[in-house]
């Protein structure tokens, strides 16, 4: 077997396009004079991501294990790949006006976003532990730097440092888990692991470590401490990116490793232990995320805790998958897509209300937006209502399927808690809406076109996803079935 | 001399525990970065140990054939090399953030970094 083949290059093309785009963007920023034009760099970045998306659809559509076992392509990888690329493209798009409004002159961050996106794309298709680890770090390292990007703000470096220390710790724990998984199964290839006979105790220890590492990245309680600080410290144009793309990719790692463990849909002692741990994780995350969100007055921190709460809902799908893999994972994938759209919409509002070097801080500052900018307020309302889970939005359908999957899998108690948590969240999601439509603005609201476009796209996707969810869900389901068949 | 797999794994676990303690308990952020490095290197010890175990005792065992076969037999060792490179990148980013932080606070001690409240 030869090392090099054009068909391998074709499969690697989506990742290569995005990574090259990121490297070129960094070089342009370093070599060309600053006046070279932020706008053109933004459009080049979005163009690269669109090209990467097309390449993903074309090169990864065929299911199968590719590139000497390093990547597994198919609907699962395409689905999550498009989610992370779409999330990145929208967050690159709205960064442009934000930079001007904030007087923020650090263009490197487009390049870093693209590099992180390349890592995520690699991550959702990775099929061996080496590729998985490289991809995981390629995703993580640029994001640490992105959080610290705005060096004029005191809280930026503090948030970045906390994120970095906990993130590096999580990476080390995850890698230890990889080492034990390799030791237990004797192979680095994920698709070969379920069949490999192995020491059950070693496998369980490996899963525990992997679970802790992944729980950090997705922001599950009690591994969530970095989230509010890192979100608050990061520029708003980066926070949205972290909230959606990094989370979706981290869930991909969790799902792939659970699939590799061969425990999904089985029974026995190991299965019970892992299920119970996930169950507790989901329960605590749901409760803590929703309750702490109630106390927030800062919009960015509110969205941070909302993100933790949504990790809890998504974990519901993972728990359900332990008993009923197909329904649980398909619901999880759909939910990640819906979460990406609605959360980016909310962050777009945060971004477009940044004016004169200052970001929007308190929720009260939204007052009067409904009168001043009715369309922006409408878009924000759609996104918040979807985060809450009201029909006919994608957030509602996503929650419905997650709850349904968990009920069918027999986790009635967890679903009851999730439903109660949703009732709690009515307060903190509707409070900003009430503020927007009452009171008067203290100053005229300036917005910019790119972020309005992102808001329109995100809100539109949220509504469309809620009204016509079938196709998306079927595609996710097929991806999960193929992975389960291969595993 | 043959070193048995359990003793290699024990060494790895002890190193990892020391690293974990360092990350969680030490206040000096430079020491914390060192502790993370220790964790990663503890994992490298385990990976190398497993890899040798699967290769049949000798470092060169089962490596004929080249190409993907080589990767299959020595996947753990490849992961060790990769993890060393990644650790270097990680430290570069971490120290850069630490310098940015030091410019604001004139300190590298974590108790001085408590302006944001989780």
Coordinates of C-alpha atoms in Angstrom, one line a residue:
Chain A
X1 CA 0.0 0.0 0.0
X2 CA 1.5 3.3 -0.9
X3 CA 1.6 6.3 1.3
X4 CA 0.3 8.8 -1.1
X5 CA -2.8 8.7 -3.2
X6 CA -5.0 11.4 -4.8
X7 CA -8.1 10.0 -3.3
X8 CA -6.7 10.6 0.2
X9 CA -5.8 14.2 -0.8
X10 CA -9.4 14.6 -1.9
X11 CA -10.8 13.4 1.5
X12 CA -8.4 15.7 3.3
X13 CA -9.2 18.7 1.1
X14 CA -12.0 20.2 3.3
X15 CA -9.6 20.5 6.3
X16 CA -6.7 21.6 4.1
X17 CA -8.7 24.4 2.5
X18 CA -9.8 25.8 5.9
X19 CA -6.4 25.4 7.5
X20 CA -4.6 27.0 4.5
X21 CA -7.1 29.9 4.5
X22 CA -6.3 30.4 8.2
X23 CA -2.5 30.4 7.6
X24 CA -2.9 32.8 4.7
X25 CA -5.1 35.1 6.7
X26 CA -2.4 35.2 9.4
X27 CA 0.3 36.0 6.9
X28 CA -1.7 38.7 5.2
X29 CA -2.2 40.4 8.6
X30 CA 1.4 40.1 9.4
X31 CA 2.9 41.2 6.1
X32 CA 0.5 43.7 4.5
X33 CA 0.0 47.2 6.0
X34 CA -2.9 47.6 8.3
X35 CA -4.9 49.7 5.9
X36 CA -5.1 46.7 3.5
X37 CA -8.7 46.4 4.4
X38 CA -10.5 44.5 7.2
X39 CA -13.5 44.0 5.0
X40 CA -11.7 42.1 2.3
X41 CA -10.2 39.8 4.9
X42 CA -13.6 39.2 6.4
X43 CA -15.0 38.2 3.0
X44 CA -12.0 36.1 2.2
X45 CA -12.5 34.3 5.5
X46 CA -16.2 33.7 4.9
X47 CA -15.4 32.6 1.3
X48 CA -12.8 30.1 2.6
X49 CA -15.3 28.6 5.0
X50 CA -18.0 28.3 2.3
X51 CA -15.5 26.6 0.0
X52 CA -14.6 24.3 2.9
X53 CA -18.3 23.6 3.4
X54 CA -18.7 22.7 -0.3
X55 CA -15.7 20.5 -0.2
X56 CA -17.0 18.8 2.9
X57 CA -20.3 18.0 1.2
X58 CA -18.6 16.7 -1.9
X59 CA -15.6 14.8 -0.4
X60 CA -17.2 13.4 2.8
X61 CA -20.6 12.3 1.5
X62 CA -19.5 8.8 0.8
X63 CA -19.6 6.8 4.1
X64 CA -16.5 4.9 5.0
X65 CA -13.1 4.7 6.7
X66 CA -10.6 6.7 4.7
X67 CA -6.9 7.8 4.6
X68 CA -5.4 4.6 6.1
X69 CA -8.1 4.6 8.8
X70 CA -7.5 8.1 10.0
X71 CA -10.8 9.6 9.0
X72 CA -14.3 8.3 8.9
X73 CA -16.5 10.1 6.5
X74 CA -20.3 10.0 6.0
X75 CA -23.4 12.0 7.0
X76 CA -22.3 12.2 10.7
X77 CA -19.1 14.1 9.8
X78 CA -20.8 16.2 7.1
X79 CA -23.6 17.2 9.5
X80 CA -21.3 18.3 12.3
X81 CA -18.7 19.7 9.9
X82 CA -21.3 22.0 8.4
X83 CA -22.6 23.0 11.8
X84 CA -19.1 24.1 12.9
X85 CA -18.2 25.7 9.6
X86 CA -21.6 27.5 9.5
X87 CA -21.1 28.8 13.1
X88 CA -17.6 29.9 12.3
X89 CA -18.6 31.7 9.0
X90 CA -21.4 33.6 10.8
X91 CA -19.0 34.6 13.6
X92 CA -16.4 35.8 11.1
X93 CA -19.0 37.7 9.3
X94 CA -20.2 39.7 12.2
X95 CA -16.8 40.4 13.6
X96 CA -16.1 43.1 11.0
X97 CA -18.5 45.8 12.2
X98 CA -17.6 44.9 15.8
X99 CA -14.0 45.7 15.1
X100 CA -14.9 49.1 13.8
X101 CA -17.3 49.9 16.6
X102 CA -14.8 48.8 19.2
X103 CA -11.8 50.3 17.6
X104 CA -10.4 46.8 17.8
X105 CA -7.4 46.5 15.5
X106 CA -6.4 42.8 15.8
X107 CA -7.0 41.2 12.5
X108 CA -5.1 38.0 13.4
X109 CA -8.2 36.7 14.9
X110 CA -9.8 35.8 11.6
X111 CA -6.9 33.6 10.9
X112 CA -7.1 32.0 14.3
X113 CA -10.8 31.4 13.9
X114 CA -10.2 29.6 10.6
X115 CA -7.4 27.5 12.2
X116 CA -9.7 26.5 15.0
X117 CA -12.4 25.7 12.5
X118 CA -10.0 23.4 10.6
X119 CA -9.3 21.6 13.9
X120 CA -13.0 21.1 14.5
X121 CA -13.6 19.9 11.0
X122 CA -10.8 17.4 11.5
X123 CA -12.2 16.5 14.9
X124 CA -15.7 15.5 13.7
X125 CA -14.2 13.1 11.2
X126 CA -11.2 11.8 13.1
X127 CA -11.0 8.0 13.4
X128 CA -7.7 7.4 15.3
X129 CA -6.5 8.7 18.6
X130 CA -3.5 10.5 17.0
X131 CA -5.7 12.5 14.6
X132 CA -8.3 13.0 17.3
X133 CA -5.7 14.5 19.7
X134 CA -4.1 16.7 17.0
X135 CA -7.5 18.0 15.9
X136 CA -8.6 18.6 19.5
X137 CA -5.5 20.7 20.2
X138 CA -5.8 22.5 16.8
X139 CA -9.3 23.5 17.9
X140 CA -8.3 24.5 21.5
X141 CA -5.0 26.4 21.1
X142 CA -6.3 29.2 18.8
X143 CA -9.3 29.7 21.0
X144 CA -7.2 30.4 24.1
X145 CA -5.4 33.1 22.1
X146 CA -8.7 34.4 20.8
X147 CA -10.0 35.0 24.3
X148 CA -7.0 37.1 25.1
X149 CA -7.1 38.9 21.7
X150 CA -8.4 42.3 23.1
X151 CA -5.3 43.2 25.1
X152 CA -6.8 46.6 26.1
X153 CA -9.3 45.0 28.3
X154 CA -8.2 44.0 31.7
X155 CA -10.6 41.0 32.0
X156 CA -9.5 39.5 28.7
X157 CA -6.2 38.1 29.9
X158 CA -7.7 36.9 33.2
X159 CA -10.5 35.0 31.4
X160 CA -8.0 33.6 28.9
X161 CA -5.6 32.4 31.6
X162 CA -8.4 30.6 33.5
X163 CA -9.6 29.0 30.3
X164 CA -6.1 28.0 29.3
X165 CA -5.2 26.4 32.6
X166 CA -8.4 24.4 32.8
X167 CA -8.3 23.6 29.1
X168 CA -4.8 22.3 29.2
X169 CA -5.7 20.3 32.3
X170 CA -8.7 18.9 30.4
X171 CA -6.4 18.0 27.4
X172 CA -4.0 16.2 29.6
X173 CA -6.8 14.2 31.3
X174 CA -8.3 13.4 27.8
X175 CA -4.9 12.3 26.6
X176 CA -4.5 10.0 29.6
X177 CA -7.9 8.6 28.7
X178 CA -6.7 8.0 25.2
X179 CA -3.6 6.2 26.5
X180 CA -5.6 3.9 28.6
X181 CA -8.1 3.3 25.8
X182 CA -5.2 2.3 23.6
X183 CA -3.9 0.1 26.4
X184 CA -7.2 -1.6 26.9
X185 CA -8.0 -2.3 23.2
X186 CA -4.5 -2.5 21.6
X187 CA -5.6 -0.3 18.7
X188 CA -5.6 3.5 18.0
X189 CA -8.5 3.2 15.5
X190 CA -11.8 4.1 16.9
X191 CA -13.8 1.8 14.5
X192 CA -11.8 -1.2 15.6
X193 CA -12.1 -0.6 19.3
X194 CA -15.6 -2.1 20.0
X195 CA -14.6 -5.5 18.5
X196 CA -11.2 -5.6 20.4
X197 CA -11.3 -7.7 23.5
X198 CA -9.9 -5.7 26.3
X199 CA -9.4 -5.4 30.0
X200 CA -12.8 -4.0 31.2
X201 CA -11.4 -2.2 34.2
X202 CA -8.8 -0.4 32.1
X203 CA -11.5 0.5 29.6
X204 CA -13.7 1.9 32.4
X205 CA -10.9 4.0 33.8
X206 CA -10.2 5.3 30.2
X207 CA -13.8 6.2 29.7
X208 CA -13.9 8.0 33.1
X209 CA -10.9 10.2 32.1
X210 CA -12.3 10.8 28.6
X211 CA -15.6 11.8 30.1
X212 CA -13.9 14.4 32.4
X213 CA -11.9 15.8 29.6
X214 CA -14.9 16.2 27.3
X215 CA -17.1 17.5 30.1
X216 CA -14.7 20.4 30.6
X217 CA -14.9 21.3 26.9
X218 CA -18.7 21.1 26.7
X219 CA -19.0 23.0 29.9
X220 CA -20.9 20.4 32.0
X221 CA -21.2 21.0 35.8
X222 CA -19.0 20.6 37.9
X223 CA -16.4 21.4 35.2
X224 CA -18.0 24.7 34.1
X225 CA -16.1 27.2 36.3
X226 CA -14.1 28.7 33.4
X227 CA -17.2 29.4 31.2
X228 CA -18.6 32.6 32.6
X229 CA -15.1 34.2 33.0
X230 CA -13.8 33.2 29.6
X231 CA -17.0 34.3 27.9
X232 CA -17.0 37.6 29.6
X233 CA -13.3 38.2 29.0
X234 CA -13.4 37.3 25.3
X235 CA -14.5 39.9 22.7
X236 CA -18.2 39.4 22.0
X237 CA -17.4 38.4 18.4
X238 CA -15.3 35.5 19.8
X239 CA -17.7 34.5 22.6
X240 CA -20.4 33.4 20.1
X241 CA -17.9 31.3 18.3
X242 CA -16.7 29.6 21.5
X243 CA -20.3 29.0 22.6
X244 CA -21.4 27.2 19.5
X245 CA -18.6 25.7 17.4
X246 CA -16.3 24.5 20.2
X247 CA -19.2 23.0 22.0
X248 CA -20.5 21.1 19.0
X249 CA -17.0 19.7 18.2
X250 CA -16.5 18.7 21.9
X251 CA -19.8 16.8 21.8
X252 CA -18.5 15.1 18.7
X253 CA -15.5 13.8 20.6
X254 CA -17.7 12.6 23.5
X255 CA -20.0 10.7 21.1
X256 CA -17.2 9.2 19.0
X257 CA -15.5 7.9 22.1
X258 CA -18.7 6.5 23.6
X259 CA -19.3 4.7 20.3
X260 CA -15.7 3.4 20.4
X261 CA -16.3 2.0 23.9
X262 CA -18.9 -0.3 22.4
X263 CA -21.2 0.3 25.4
X264 CA -24.0 2.1 23.6
X265 CA -27.2 0.1 23.6
X266 CA -25.6 -2.8 25.5
X267 CA -26.1 -4.0 29.1
X268 CA -24.0 -5.0 32.0
X269 CA -21.9 -3.6 34.8
X270 CA -19.7 -1.1 32.8
X271 CA -22.8 0.1 30.9
X272 CA -24.6 0.8 34.1
X273 CA -21.7 2.7 35.7
X274 CA -21.2 4.9 32.6
X275 CA -24.9 5.6 32.2
X276 CA -25.3 6.6 35.9
X277 CA -22.3 8.9 35.7
X278 CA -23.7 10.6 32.6
X279 CA -27.1 10.8 34.2
X280 CA -25.8 12.6 37.2
X281 CA -23.7 14.9 35.0
X282 CA -26.8 15.8 33.0
X283 CA -29.0 16.3 36.1
X284 CA -26.5 18.6 37.9
X285 CA -25.7 20.6 34.7
X286 CA -29.4 21.2 34.0
X287 CA -30.1 22.4 37.6
X288 CA -27.0 24.5 38.2
X289 CA -27.0 26.1 34.7
X290 CA -30.6 27.1 34.9
X291 CA -30.6 28.3 38.5
X292 CA -27.4 30.3 38.2
X293 CA -28.7 32.0 35.0
X294 CA -31.5 33.4 37.0
X295 CA -29.1 35.6 39.0
X296 CA -27.3 37.2 36.0
X297 CA -27.7 40.9 35.1
X298 CA -24.9 41.0 32.5
X299 CA -26.2 39.8 29.1
X300 CA -22.9 38.0 28.2
X301 CA -22.8 36.1 31.4
X302 CA -26.5 35.3 31.1
X303 CA -25.8 33.7 27.7
X304 CA -22.8 31.9 29.3
X305 CA -25.0 30.2 31.9
X306 CA -27.7 29.6 29.3
X307 CA -25.0 27.7 27.4
X308 CA -24.3 25.6 30.4
X309 CA -28.0 24.9 30.8
X310 CA -28.1 23.8 27.1
X311 CA -25.2 21.5 27.6
X312 CA -27.4 19.8 30.2
X313 CA -30.2 19.4 27.6
X314 CA -27.8 18.0 25.1
X315 CA -26.4 15.6 27.7
X316 CA -30.0 14.3 27.9
X317 CA -29.4 13.0 24.4
X318 CA -26.2 11.3 25.4
X319 CA -27.8 9.6 28.4
X320 CA -30.7 8.4 26.2
X321 CA -28.1 7.1 23.7
X322 CA -26.8 4.7 26.3
X323 CA -30.0 2.8 26.0
X324 CA -31.3 3.8 22.6
X325 CA -28.3 5.0 20.5
X326 CA -30.1 5.9 17.3
X327 CA -32.8 8.1 18.7
X328 CA -30.6 9.7 21.4
X329 CA -27.7 10.7 19.1
X330 CA -29.9 11.9 16.2
X331 CA -31.8 14.1 18.6
X332 CA -28.4 15.4 20.0
X333 CA -27.1 16.2 16.5
X334 CA -30.3 18.1 15.6
X335 CA -30.2 19.9 18.9
X336 CA -26.6 21.0 18.4
X337 CA -27.5 22.5 15.0
X338 CA -30.5 24.3 16.5
X339 CA -28.4 25.5 19.4
X340 CA -25.8 26.9 17.0
X341 CA -28.4 29.0 15.1
X342 CA -30.3 30.4 18.0
X343 CA -27.2 31.2 20.2
X344 CA -25.4 32.9 17.4
X345 CA -28.4 35.0 16.8
X346 CA -28.4 36.2 20.4
X347 CA -24.7 36.9 20.2
X348 CA -25.2 38.8 17.0
X349 CA -27.4 41.2 18.9
X350 CA -24.7 41.6 21.6
X351 CA -22.1 42.2 18.8
X352 CA -24.2 44.7 16.9
X353 CA -25.0 46.8 19.9
X354 CA -21.3 47.4 20.6
X355 CA -20.7 51.1 20.1
X356 CA -17.8 53.5 20.6
X357 CA -15.4 51.1 22.1
X358 CA -17.9 49.6 24.6
X359 CA -19.8 46.4 24.6
X360 CA -23.3 46.0 25.8
X361 CA -23.1 45.1 29.4
X362 CA -26.3 45.0 31.5
X363 CA -29.6 43.5 30.3
X364 CA -31.2 46.9 31.2
X365 CA -29.3 48.5 28.4
X366 CA -31.5 46.7 25.9
X367 CA -34.3 49.0 26.9
X368 CA -36.2 50.7 24.1
X369 CA -34.7 48.5 21.4
X370 CA -38.1 47.4 20.3
X371 CA -39.0 50.9 19.4
X372 CA -35.7 52.0 18.0
X373 CA -34.9 48.9 16.0
X374 CA -38.0 46.7 15.7
X375 CA -36.4 44.2 13.4
X376 CA -33.4 43.6 15.6
X377 CA -35.6 43.2 18.6
X378 CA -37.8 40.8 16.6
X379 CA -34.8 38.7 15.7
X380 CA -33.5 38.7 19.2
X381 CA -37.0 37.6 20.4
X382 CA -37.1 34.7 18.0
X383 CA -33.7 33.5 19.2
X384 CA -34.5 33.9 22.9
X385 CA -37.9 32.2 22.5
X386 CA -36.2 29.4 20.7
X387 CA -33.6 29.0 23.4
X388 CA -36.5 28.7 25.8
X389 CA -38.2 26.2 23.6
X390 CA -41.4 27.6 22.3
X391 CA -43.0 26.4 19.0
X392 CA -42.6 26.8 16.1
X393 CA -38.8 27.3 16.6
X394 CA -35.9 24.8 16.2
X395 CA -35.3 25.0 19.9
X396 CA -38.7 23.6 20.6
X397 CA -38.4 20.7 18.2
X398 CA -34.9 19.9 19.5
X399 CA -36.0 19.8 23.1
X400 CA -39.0 17.7 22.1
X401 CA -36.9 15.1 20.4
X402 CA -34.4 15.0 23.3
X403 CA -37.1 14.6 25.8
X404 CA -38.8 11.9 23.7
X405 CA -35.6 10.0 23.2
X406 CA -34.9 10.1 27.0
X407 CA -38.5 9.0 27.8
X408 CA -38.3 6.1 25.4
X409 CA -35.0 5.1 26.9
X410 CA -36.7 5.1 30.3
X411 CA -35.2 8.1 32.0
X412 CA -38.5 9.6 33.1
X413 CA -37.1 11.3 36.2
X414 CA -34.4 13.2 34.2
X415 CA -37.0 14.4 31.7
X416 CA -39.2 15.7 34.5
X417 CA -36.2 17.7 35.9
X418 CA -35.4 19.0 32.4
X419 CA -39.0 20.1 32.0
X420 CA -39.0 21.9 35.4
X421 CA -35.6 23.5 34.5
X422 CA -37.2 24.8 31.3
X423 CA -40.0 26.4 33.3
X424 CA -37.4 28.1 35.4
X425 CA -35.7 29.4 32.3
X426 CA -38.9 31.2 31.2
X427 CA -37.9 34.0 33.6
X428 CA -34.4 34.7 32.4
X429 CA -35.1 34.3 28.6
X430 CA -38.2 36.4 28.7
X431 CA -36.8 39.2 30.9
X432 CA -34.6 40.6 28.1
X433 CA -37.6 40.5 25.8
X434 CA -39.7 42.5 28.3
X435 CA -36.9 45.0 28.7
X436 CA -36.5 45.4 24.9
X437 CA -40.2 46.3 24.5
X438 CA -40.5 48.6 27.4
X439 CA -38.7 51.7 28.5
X440 CA -36.8 54.1 26.3
X441 CA -33.3 54.0 24.9
X442 CA -30.8 56.2 26.6
X443 CA -28.9 56.8 23.4
X444 CA -29.6 56.3 19.7
X445 CA -28.8 52.7 18.7
X446 CA -26.2 52.3 16.0
X447 CA -26.0 48.9 14.3
X448 CA -24.1 47.6 11.3
X449 CA -25.1 45.6 8.3
X450 CA -23.0 42.5 8.7
X451 CA -24.3 41.7 12.2
X452 CA -27.9 42.4 11.1
X453 CA -27.4 39.9 8.3
X454 CA -26.1 37.3 10.7
X455 CA -29.0 37.9 13.0
X456 CA -31.4 37.6 10.1
X457 CA -29.8 34.3 8.9
X458 CA -29.7 32.9 12.5
X459 CA -33.3 33.8 13.3
X460 CA -34.4 32.6 9.9
X461 CA -32.6 29.3 10.3
X462 CA -34.1 28.9 13.8
X463 CA -37.7 29.4 12.4
X464 CA -37.1 27.2 9.3
X465 CA -35.5 24.5 11.4
X466 CA -38.5 24.5 13.6
X467 CA -41.1 24.4 10.9
X468 CA -39.3 21.9 8.6
X469 CA -37.2 19.8 10.9
X470 CA -37.7 16.4 9.1
X471 CA -34.9 16.4 6.5
X472 CA -32.3 17.6 9.0
X473 CA -33.3 14.9 11.5
X474 CA -33.4 12.1 8.9
X475 CA -29.9 13.1 7.7
X476 CA -28.6 13.1 11.3
X477 CA -30.3 9.7 12.0
X478 CA -28.7 8.2 8.9
X479 CA -25.3 9.4 9.9
X480 CA -25.7 7.9 13.4
X481 CA -27.0 4.6 11.9
X482 CA -24.0 4.3 9.6
X483 CA -21.6 5.0 12.5
X484 CA -23.3 2.4 14.6
X485 CA -23.2 -0.1 11.8
X486 CA -19.4 0.5 11.3
X487 CA -18.7 0.4 15.0
Chain B
X1 CA 16.5 -5.9 31.7
X2 CA 12.8 -6.2 31.2
X3 CA 10.6 -3.6 32.9
X4 CA 7.1 -5.0 33.4
X5 CA 4.0 -3.1 32.1
X6 CA 2.4 -2.6 35.5
X7 CA 5.5 -0.8 36.9
X8 CA 5.5 1.5 33.9
X9 CA 1.8 2.2 34.4
X10 CA 2.4 2.8 38.1
X11 CA 5.1 5.3 37.4
X12 CA 2.8 7.0 34.9
X13 CA 0.0 7.2 37.4
X14 CA 2.2 8.6 40.1
X15 CA 3.6 11.3 37.8
X16 CA 0.1 12.2 36.6
X17 CA -1.1 12.5 40.2
X18 CA 1.7 14.8 41.0
X19 CA 0.9 16.9 38.0
X20 CA -2.8 17.0 38.9
X21 CA -1.9 18.1 42.4
X22 CA 0.3 20.8 41.0
X23 CA -2.4 22.2 38.7
X24 CA -5.0 22.2 41.5
X25 CA -3.0 23.3 44.5
X26 CA -0.2 25.6 43.4
X27 CA -0.8 29.3 43.1
X28 CA 2.2 30.3 40.9
X29 CA 0.9 30.0 37.3
X30 CA 4.3 29.2 35.9
X31 CA 4.4 26.2 38.3
X32 CA 0.9 25.3 37.1
X33 CA 2.2 25.3 33.5
X34 CA 5.0 23.0 34.5
X35 CA 2.5 20.7 36.3
X36 CA 0.5 20.4 33.1
X37 CA 3.6 19.5 31.2
X38 CA 4.3 16.8 33.9
X39 CA 0.8 15.4 33.3
X40 CA 1.4 15.2 29.5
X41 CA 4.7 13.5 30.1
X42 CA 3.1 11.0 32.5
X43 CA 0.8 10.1 29.7
X44 CA 3.8 9.7 27.3
X45 CA 5.3 7.2 29.7
X46 CA 2.1 5.1 29.7
X47 CA 1.8 5.3 25.9
X48 CA 5.3 4.2 25.4
X49 CA 4.8 1.4 27.8
X50 CA 1.7 0.1 26.1
X51 CA 3.2 0.5 22.7
X52 CA 6.2 -1.7 23.7
X53 CA 3.9 -4.2 25.3
X54 CA 1.8 -4.6 22.1
X55 CA 4.9 -4.7 19.9
X56 CA 6.0 -7.8 21.7
X57 CA 8.6 -6.6 24.2
X58 CA 11.2 -5.2 21.8
X59 CA 11.0 -1.7 20.5
X60 CA 11.6 -3.0 16.9
X61 CA 9.2 -5.9 17.2
X62 CA 6.4 -6.2 14.7
X63 CA 7.5 -3.1 12.8
X64 CA 8.4 -4.7 9.4
X65 CA 6.3 -3.8 6.4
X66 CA 6.3 0.0 6.9
X67 CA 3.4 2.2 6.0
X68 CA 0.1 1.7 7.8
X69 CA 1.4 -1.5 9.4
X70 CA 4.1 0.5 11.1
X71 CA 1.4 2.9 12.5
X72 CA -0.7 0.0 13.6
X73 CA 2.1 -1.6 15.6
X74 CA 3.5 1.6 17.0
X75 CA 0.4 3.9 17.3
X76 CA 1.3 4.7 20.9
X77 CA 4.8 5.8 20.0
X78 CA 3.5 8.0 17.3
X79 CA 1.0 9.5 19.7
X80 CA 4.0 10.2 22.1
X81 CA 5.8 12.2 19.4
X82 CA 2.7 14.1 18.5
X83 CA 1.9 14.9 22.1
X84 CA 5.4 16.3 22.7
X85 CA 5.0 18.7 19.8
X86 CA 1.5 19.7 21.0
X87 CA 2.8 20.2 24.5
X88 CA 5.4 22.7 23.1
X89 CA 2.7 24.6 21.2
X90 CA 0.5 24.6 24.3
X91 CA 3.2 26.1 26.5
X92 CA 3.9 28.8 23.8
X93 CA 0.3 29.9 23.9
X94 CA 0.1 29.6 27.7
X95 CA 3.2 31.7 28.3
X96 CA 2.0 34.4 25.9
X97 CA -1.2 34.7 27.8
X98 CA 0.7 34.8 31.0
X99 CA 2.8 37.7 29.8
X100 CA -0.3 39.6 28.7
X101 CA -1.7 39.0 32.2
X102 CA 1.5 40.0 33.9
X103 CA 1.5 43.3 32.1
X104 CA -1.9 44.1 33.7
X105 CA -1.3 42.7 37.2
X106 CA 2.5 42.6 37.8
X107 CA 2.0 39.2 39.2
X108 CA 1.9 35.5 38.2
X109 CA 0.1 34.3 41.3
X110 CA -3.5 33.0 40.8
X111 CA -5.0 34.6 43.9
X112 CA -4.4 37.9 42.2
X113 CA -6.6 36.9 39.3
X114 CA -10.0 37.0 41.0
X115 CA -11.7 40.0 39.5
X116 CA -14.1 37.9 37.4
X117 CA -16.4 35.8 39.5
X118 CA -17.2 32.4 38.1

